[in-house]
Amino acid sequence: MVPPLGCRSLSGFYLIKCCVSLQASREWVGKQPHRHGASALRTPVTKKKATLVTTQEAKTPEHQAIYQRLRDLILFGEVEPGQPVTIMGLAERIGAGMTPIREAIRRLTAEGALTTLGNRRICVPVLTENHLEQIAYARLSIEPELAFRAAKIADSRMISELRAIDSKLDEAIEKGHIRGYLEQNYRFHFHLYERAGAEVLETLAKGMWMRVGPSLRIVCGRYGTSNLPDQHGATLDALAAGDPHKVQAAMEQDIAQGLDQIRQSMIESNSLDGSTGTD
């Protein structure tokens, strides 16, 4: 028997409220599909979705990963300039499907790193003296400026990171490891350049490296890693001294010496085969 309203205590009111809520909960559970035990009230879907999204965002898309692998093969001279290769051969070499490899080839062809030959064949263009002069002009205009801008905001952490990269480069030189030298040399330059905060100039510089990288591999094979120019020590000293102008000058000299070696290698090759290489 429920006592009159005026006789209800505050605790009794809450008791009735709890009973109503409990009854409503029982009715709701009764309408749900039958499940056993405590799992009937578990709802792990939200947490599962959140984990899935995080994983997908952290993973590089397949087409981008394939592009990067093929780009690195070209950049570090693993594909000989002028040597025809098939699309299927490249796909097998880097473990890619035909669709993503075609997309990567399309992008790299647009960037000037590849040339299509027909019959599903492509090649890395042979660098000519005319193209080298244009690349030299672009690199000597853009890269010292990137180095200068980066040097103005350099800190001890950045200098320490560059020293670590340069140490790996020296190790590759001592071992005669051409691929290791080319990779660390590229890392040193662009670890510095990306600090400049000049994305347009950095993109242009990367495009020039894509065109000259395969020829630098030939230079390494001809002269050996121990005879390659290296002004990285002067660059690091200037960074540590806080002198952007000296950093700029050291990087300009480093680039000019590398280009001169490529030019000399091309002259020697042309004298052997009797071509001018000026197309």
mmCIF file of C-alpha atoms in Angstrom:
data_model
loop_
_atom_site.group_PDB
_atom_site.id
_atom_site.type_symbol
_atom_site.label_atom_id
_atom_site.label_comp_id
_atom_site.label_asym_id
_atom_site.label_seq_id
_atom_site.Cartn_x
_atom_site.Cartn_y
_atom_site.Cartn_z
ATOM 1 C CA MET A 1 0.000 0.000 0.000
ATOM 2 C CA VAL A 2 1.400 3.373 -1.037
ATOM 3 C CA PRO A 3 1.116 5.966 1.749
ATOM 4 C CA PRO A 4 -0.674 9.291 1.063
ATOM 5 C CA LEU A 5 1.368 11.899 -0.822
ATOM 6 C CA GLY A 6 1.794 14.055 2.253
ATOM 7 C CA CYS A 7 3.328 11.151 4.173
ATOM 8 C CA ARG A 8 5.974 10.260 1.557
ATOM 9 C CA SER A 9 9.487 10.880 2.723
ATOM 10 C CA LEU A 10 12.214 12.184 0.437
ATOM 11 C CA SER A 11 13.890 8.778 0.508
ATOM 12 C CA GLY A 12 10.640 7.107 -0.507
ATOM 13 C CA PHE A 13 10.338 9.423 -3.507
ATOM 14 C CA TYR A 14 13.769 8.435 -4.756
ATOM 15 C CA LEU A 15 12.977 4.767 -4.170
ATOM 16 C CA ILE A 16 9.922 4.988 -6.445
ATOM 17 C CA LYS A 17 11.962 6.881 -9.068
ATOM 18 C CA CYS A 18 14.627 4.161 -9.054
ATOM 19 C CA CYS A 19 11.973 1.446 -9.423
ATOM 20 C CA VAL A 20 10.499 3.213 -12.468
ATOM 21 C CA SER A 21 13.942 3.554 -14.044
ATOM 22 C CA LEU A 22 14.720 -0.117 -13.385
ATOM 23 C CA GLN A 23 11.451 -1.212 -14.988
ATOM 24 C CA ALA A 24 12.147 0.935 -18.048
ATOM 25 C CA SER A 25 15.607 -0.590 -18.377
ATOM 26 C CA ARG A 26 14.169 -4.117 -18.192
ATOM 27 C CA GLU A 27 11.651 -3.312 -20.917
ATOM 28 C CA TRP A 28 14.443 -1.900 -23.172
ATOM 29 C CA VAL A 29 16.662 -4.963 -22.668
ATOM 30 C CA GLY A 30 13.741 -7.243 -23.420
ATOM 31 C CA LYS A 31 13.345 -5.620 -26.836
ATOM 32 C CA GLN A 32 17.010 -6.243 -27.813
ATOM 33 C CA PRO A 33 18.233 -9.376 -29.698
ATOM 34 C CA HIS A 34 19.009 -12.196 -27.300
ATOM 35 C CA ARG A 35 22.636 -12.275 -26.086
ATOM 36 C CA HIS A 36 24.284 -14.294 -23.363
ATOM 37 C CA GLY A 37 25.764 -12.903 -20.180
ATOM 38 C CA ALA A 38 27.325 -9.493 -19.688
ATOM 39 C CA SER A 39 28.076 -9.136 -23.396
ATOM 40 C CA ALA A 40 24.461 -8.053 -23.921
ATOM 41 C CA LEU A 41 25.282 -4.538 -22.733
ATOM 42 C CA ARG A 42 28.713 -4.162 -24.370
ATOM 43 C CA THR A 43 29.054 -1.643 -27.224
ATOM 44 C CA PRO A 44 32.664 -1.787 -28.422
ATOM 45 C CA VAL A 45 31.837 -0.479 -31.936
ATOM 46 C CA THR A 46 32.836 3.143 -31.289
ATOM 47 C CA LYS A 47 36.256 2.238 -29.911
ATOM 48 C CA LYS A 48 36.893 -0.203 -32.762
ATOM 49 C CA LYS A 49 36.104 2.419 -35.417
ATOM 50 C CA ALA A 50 38.381 4.975 -33.803
ATOM 51 C CA THR A 51 41.299 2.528 -33.847
ATOM 52 C CA LEU A 52 40.665 1.690 -37.512
ATOM 53 C CA VAL A 53 40.663 5.347 -38.576
ATOM 54 C CA THR A 54 43.904 6.012 -36.736
ATOM 55 C CA THR A 55 45.615 3.084 -38.455
ATOM 56 C CA GLN A 56 44.461 4.162 -41.894
ATOM 57 C CA GLU A 57 45.650 7.729 -41.391
ATOM 58 C CA ALA A 58 49.101 6.555 -40.279
ATOM 59 C CA LYS A 59 49.539 4.245 -43.268
ATOM 60 C CA THR A 60 50.974 5.633 -46.528
ATOM 61 C CA PRO A 61 48.578 5.005 -49.437
ATOM 62 C CA GLU A 62 49.776 2.267 -51.763
ATOM 63 C CA HIS A 63 50.023 4.486 -54.833
ATOM 64 C CA GLN A 64 52.198 6.988 -52.944
ATOM 65 C CA ALA A 65 54.452 4.259 -51.546
ATOM 66 C CA ILE A 66 54.969 2.804 -55.035
ATOM 67 C CA TYR A 67 55.738 6.262 -56.405
ATOM 68 C CA GLN A 68 58.348 6.829 -53.694
ATOM 69 C CA ARG A 69 60.010 3.464 -54.328
ATOM 70 C CA LEU A 70 60.262 4.070 -58.065
ATOM 71 C CA ARG A 71 61.414 7.648 -57.509
ATOM 72 C CA ASP A 72 64.215 6.449 -55.242
ATOM 73 C CA LEU A 73 65.351 3.896 -57.826
ATOM 74 C CA ILE A 74 65.751 6.735 -60.316
ATOM 75 C CA LEU A 75 67.090 9.325 -57.888
ATOM 76 C CA PHE A 76 69.854 7.057 -56.620
ATOM 77 C CA GLY A 77 70.816 5.726 -60.038
ATOM 78 C CA GLU A 78 69.458 2.183 -59.812
ATOM 79 C CA VAL A 79 67.979 2.550 -63.320
ATOM 80 C CA GLU A 80 70.670 3.246 -65.909
ATOM 81 C CA PRO A 81 69.977 6.293 -68.123
ATOM 82 C CA GLY A 82 69.024 5.374 -71.676
ATOM 83 C CA GLN A 83 68.467 1.702 -70.859
ATOM 84 C CA PRO A 84 64.923 0.626 -71.877
ATOM 85 C CA VAL A 85 62.946 -1.206 -69.221
ATOM 86 C CA THR A 86 59.456 -2.672 -69.376
ATOM 87 C CA ILE A 87 56.610 -1.577 -67.164
ATOM 88 C CA MET A 88 56.111 -5.169 -66.062
ATOM 89 C CA GLY A 89 59.814 -5.460 -65.242
ATOM 90 C CA LEU A 90 59.645 -2.389 -63.001
ATOM 91 C CA ALA A 91 56.491 -3.683 -61.331
ATOM 92 C CA GLU A 92 58.187 -6.980 -60.509
ATOM 93 C CA ARG A 93 61.338 -5.210 -59.331
ATOM 94 C CA ILE A 94 59.599 -3.125 -56.690
ATOM 95 C CA GLY A 95 56.766 -5.562 -55.957
ATOM 96 C CA ALA A 96 53.889 -3.487 -57.263
ATOM 97 C CA GLY A 97 50.695 -4.076 -59.188
ATOM 98 C CA MET A 98 50.317 -2.747 -62.715
ATOM 99 C CA THR A 99 47.804 -0.026 -61.823
ATOM 100 C CA PRO A 100 49.890 1.761 -59.153
ATOM 101 C CA ILE A 101 53.106 1.357 -61.182
ATOM 102 C CA ARG A 102 51.451 2.977 -64.209
ATOM 103 C CA GLU A 103 50.302 5.874 -62.033
ATOM 104 C CA ALA A 104 53.826 6.299 -60.630
ATOM 105 C CA ILE A 105 55.286 6.214 -64.147
ATOM 106 C CA ARG A 106 52.792 8.838 -65.287
ATOM 107 C CA ARG A 107 53.788 11.172 -62.443
ATOM 108 C CA LEU A 108 57.519 10.678 -62.943
ATOM 109 C CA THR A 109 57.199 11.189 -66.703
ATOM 110 C CA ALA A 110 55.432 14.503 -66.064
ATOM 111 C CA GLU A 111 58.312 15.455 -63.732
ATOM 112 C CA GLY A 112 60.884 14.700 -66.450
ATOM 113 C CA ALA A 113 62.414 11.744 -64.623
ATOM 114 C CA LEU A 114 61.204 9.173 -67.172
ATOM 115 C CA THR A 115 60.591 9.014 -70.926
ATOM 116 C CA THR A 116 58.119 6.675 -72.599
ATOM 117 C CA LEU A 117 59.435 4.683 -75.569
ATOM 118 C CA GLY A 118 56.320 2.842 -76.698
ATOM 119 C CA ASN A 119 55.621 -0.887 -76.630
ATOM 120 C CA ARG A 120 55.241 -0.601 -72.827
ATOM 121 C CA ARG A 121 58.844 0.453 -72.398
ATOM 122 C CA ILE A 122 60.303 3.446 -70.607
ATOM 123 C CA CYS A 123 63.749 4.795 -69.763
ATOM 124 C CA VAL A 124 65.532 7.369 -67.669
ATOM 125 C CA PRO A 125 66.560 10.197 -70.029
ATOM 126 C CA VAL A 126 70.261 10.537 -70.837
ATOM 127 C CA LEU A 127 71.493 13.852 -69.512
ATOM 128 C CA THR A 128 72.744 16.196 -72.247
ATOM 129 C CA GLU A 129 75.144 19.122 -71.885
ATOM 130 C CA ASN A 130 72.319 21.515 -72.731
ATOM 131 C CA HIS A 131 70.120 20.111 -69.984
ATOM 132 C CA LEU A 132 73.015 20.050 -67.533
ATOM 133 C CA GLU A 133 73.651 23.761 -68.050
ATOM 134 C CA GLN A 134 70.000 24.518 -67.354
ATOM 135 C CA ILE A 135 70.020 22.325 -64.268
ATOM 136 C CA ALA A 136 73.219 23.968 -63.064
ATOM 137 C CA TYR A 137 71.679 27.420 -63.436
ATOM 138 C CA ALA A 138 68.560 26.361 -61.535
ATOM 139 C CA ARG A 139 70.394 24.565 -58.737
ATOM 140 C CA LEU A 140 72.948 27.335 -58.186
ATOM 141 C CA SER A 141 70.118 29.878 -58.052
ATOM 142 C CA ILE A 142 67.759 27.958 -55.776
ATOM 143 C CA GLU A 143 69.723 25.757 -53.385
ATOM 144 C CA PRO A 144 72.146 28.330 -51.914
ATOM 145 C CA GLU A 145 69.116 30.513 -51.218
ATOM 146 C CA LEU A 146 67.409 27.639 -49.414
ATOM 147 C CA ALA A 147 70.573 27.064 -47.377
ATOM 148 C CA PHE A 148 70.760 30.770 -46.506
ATOM 149 C CA ARG A 149 67.144 30.879 -45.320
ATOM 150 C CA ALA A 150 67.554 27.719 -43.276
ATOM 151 C CA ALA A 151 70.773 28.996 -41.693
ATOM 152 C CA LYS A 152 69.020 32.103 -40.385
ATOM 153 C CA ILE A 153 66.781 29.966 -38.166
ATOM 154 C CA ALA A 154 69.169 27.075 -37.473
ATOM 155 C CA ASP A 155 69.366 25.728 -33.940
ATOM 156 C CA SER A 156 71.621 23.264 -32.148
ATOM 157 C CA ARG A 157 69.227 20.365 -32.705
ATOM 158 C CA MET A 158 69.195 20.859 -36.475
ATOM 159 C CA ILE A 159 72.992 21.116 -36.606
ATOM 160 C CA SER A 160 73.311 17.939 -34.520
ATOM 161 C CA GLU A 161 70.967 16.092 -36.901
ATOM 162 C CA LEU A 162 72.967 17.259 -39.906
ATOM 163 C CA ARG A 163 76.215 16.121 -38.284
ATOM 164 C CA ALA A 164 74.711 12.668 -37.731
ATOM 165 C CA ILE A 165 73.710 12.452 -41.408
ATOM 166 C CA ASP A 166 77.146 13.640 -42.508
ATOM 167 C CA SER A 167 78.773 10.998 -40.309
ATOM 168 C CA LYS A 168 76.798 8.283 -42.127
ATOM 169 C CA LEU A 169 77.816 9.848 -45.439
ATOM 170 C CA ASP A 170 81.507 9.688 -44.451
ATOM 171 C CA GLU A 171 81.049 6.061 -43.469
ATOM 172 C CA ALA A 172 79.572 5.281 -46.897
ATOM 173 C CA ILE A 173 82.506 7.043 -48.579
ATOM 174 C CA GLU A 174 85.019 4.994 -46.587
ATOM 175 C CA LYS A 175 83.255 1.745 -47.507
ATOM 176 C CA GLY A 176 82.827 2.730 -51.155
ATOM 177 C CA HIS A 177 79.058 2.281 -50.765
ATOM 178 C CA ILE A 178 77.665 4.290 -53.685
ATOM 179 C CA ARG A 179 73.969 3.937 -52.879
ATOM 180 C CA GLY A 180 74.635 4.831 -49.242
ATOM 181 C CA TYR A 181 76.612 7.905 -50.285
ATOM 182 C CA LEU A 182 73.884 9.115 -52.649
ATOM 183 C CA GLU A 183 71.138 8.601 -50.061
ATOM 184 C CA GLN A 184 72.972 10.400 -47.255
ATOM 185 C CA ASN A 185 74.090 13.216 -49.541
ATOM 186 C CA TYR A 186 70.466 13.780 -50.560
ATOM 187 C CA ARG A 187 69.322 13.615 -46.924
ATOM 188 C CA PHE A 188 71.925 16.175 -45.850
ATOM 189 C CA HIS A 189 70.871 18.727 -48.463
ATOM 190 C CA PHE A 190 67.137 18.399 -48.005
ATOM 191 C CA HIS A 191 67.226 18.106 -44.230
ATOM 192 C CA LEU A 192 68.750 21.578 -44.408
ATOM 193 C CA TYR A 193 66.523 22.901 -47.194
ATOM 194 C CA GLU A 194 63.239 21.871 -45.610
ATOM 195 C CA ARG A 195 64.032 24.119 -42.634
ATOM 196 C CA ALA A 196 63.957 27.146 -44.941
ATOM 197 C CA GLY A 197 60.157 27.208 -45.001
ATOM 198 C CA ALA A 198 60.183 27.797 -48.782
ATOM 199 C CA GLU A 199 58.070 24.955 -50.188
ATOM 200 C CA VAL A 200 58.042 26.247 -53.780
ATOM 201 C CA LEU A 201 61.832 26.502 -53.960
ATOM 202 C CA GLU A 202 62.240 23.139 -52.230
ATOM 203 C CA THR A 203 59.944 21.442 -54.762
ATOM 204 C CA LEU A 204 61.912 22.955 -57.640
ATOM 205 C CA ALA A 205 65.174 21.754 -56.096
ATOM 206 C CA LYS A 206 63.821 18.203 -55.748
ATOM 207 C CA GLY A 207 62.862 18.243 -59.417
ATOM 208 C CA MET A 208 66.417 19.160 -60.402
ATOM 209 C CA TRP A 209 67.843 16.344 -58.266
ATOM 210 C CA MET A 210 65.545 13.854 -59.988
ATOM 211 C CA ARG A 211 67.060 14.827 -63.336
ATOM 212 C CA VAL A 212 70.699 14.803 -62.247
ATOM 213 C CA GLY A 213 70.699 11.912 -59.748
ATOM 214 C CA PRO A 214 71.215 9.080 -62.269
ATOM 215 C CA SER A 215 74.238 10.876 -63.763
ATOM 216 C CA LEU A 216 75.729 11.399 -60.314
ATOM 217 C CA ARG A 217 75.597 7.628 -59.857
ATOM 218 C CA ILE A 218 77.693 7.276 -63.030
ATOM 219 C CA VAL A 219 80.212 9.772 -61.641
ATOM 220 C CA CYS A 220 80.474 7.741 -58.434
ATOM 221 C CA GLY A 221 81.105 4.590 -60.420
ATOM 222 C CA ARG A 222 83.769 6.268 -62.520
ATOM 223 C CA TYR A 223 85.715 8.206 -59.911
ATOM 224 C CA GLY A 224 84.828 6.357 -56.709
ATOM 225 C CA THR A 225 83.220 7.781 -53.591
ATOM 226 C CA SER A 226 86.529 8.899 -52.056
ATOM 227 C CA ASN A 227 87.100 11.461 -54.835
ATOM 228 C CA LEU A 228 83.717 13.157 -54.630
ATOM 229 C CA PRO A 229 83.417 16.832 -53.598
ATOM 230 C CA ASP A 230 82.163 17.504 -50.094
ATOM 231 C CA GLN A 231 81.703 20.943 -48.552
ATOM 232 C CA HIS A 232 79.439 19.647 -45.812
ATOM 233 C CA GLY A 233 82.092 20.229 -43.155
ATOM 234 C CA ALA A 234 82.365 23.896 -44.136
ATOM 235 C CA THR A 235 78.576 24.141 -44.155
ATOM 236 C CA LEU A 236 78.342 22.702 -40.643
ATOM 237 C CA ASP A 237 81.070 25.002 -39.329
ATOM 238 C CA ALA A 238 79.267 28.034 -40.773
ATOM 239 C CA LEU A 239 75.978 26.892 -39.267
ATOM 240 C CA ALA A 240 77.597 26.482 -35.865
ATOM 241 C CA ALA A 241 79.115 29.970 -36.186
ATOM 242 C CA GLY A 242 75.710 31.428 -37.028
ATOM 243 C CA ASP A 243 76.862 32.839 -40.375
ATOM 244 C CA PRO A 244 74.150 32.363 -43.063
ATOM 245 C CA HIS A 245 76.295 33.964 -45.782
ATOM 246 C CA LYS A 246 79.095 31.431 -45.262
ATOM 247 C CA VAL A 247 76.553 28.618 -45.265
ATOM 248 C CA GLN A 248 75.258 29.920 -48.582
ATOM 249 C CA ALA A 249 78.785 30.134 -50.036
ATOM 250 C CA ALA A 250 79.739 26.639 -48.852
ATOM 251 C CA MET A 251 76.613 25.093 -50.332
ATOM 252 C CA GLU A 252 77.142 26.923 -53.616
ATOM 253 C CA GLN A 253 80.680 25.558 -53.815
ATOM 254 C CA ASP A 254 79.496 22.042 -52.949
ATOM 255 C CA ILE A 255 76.905 22.109 -55.751
ATOM 256 C CA ALA A 256 79.283 23.655 -58.300
ATOM 257 C CA GLN A 257 81.957 21.023 -57.668
ATOM 258 C CA GLY A 258 79.453 18.187 -58.049
ATOM 259 C CA LEU A 259 78.137 19.617 -61.311
ATOM 260 C CA ASP A 260 81.696 20.052 -62.628
ATOM 261 C CA GLN A 261 82.387 16.374 -62.019
ATOM 262 C CA ILE A 262 79.224 15.389 -63.887
ATOM 263 C CA ARG A 263 80.257 17.676 -66.739
ATOM 264 C CA GLN A 264 83.746 16.155 -66.862
ATOM 265 C CA SER A 265 82.297 12.652 -66.836
ATOM 266 C CA MET A 266 80.029 13.540 -69.759
ATOM 267 C CA ILE A 267 82.953 14.962 -71.758
ATOM 268 C CA GLU A 268 84.946 11.781 -71.224
ATOM 269 C CA SER A 269 81.990 9.597 -72.220
ATOM 270 C CA ASN A 270 81.323 11.651 -75.338
ATOM 271 C CA SER A 271 84.971 11.482 -76.401
ATOM 272 C CA LEU A 272 84.813 7.708 -76.157
ATOM 273 C CA ASP A 273 81.668 7.246 -78.244
ATOM 274 C CA GLY A 274 82.247 10.212 -80.567
ATOM 275 C CA SER A 275 78.974 12.001 -79.740
ATOM 276 C CA THR A 276 78.526 15.642 -78.778
ATOM 277 C CA GLY A 277 75.775 15.183 -76.193
ATOM 278 C CA THR A 278 74.434 18.692 -76.812
ATOM 279 C CA ASP A 279 70.861 17.847 -77.845
#
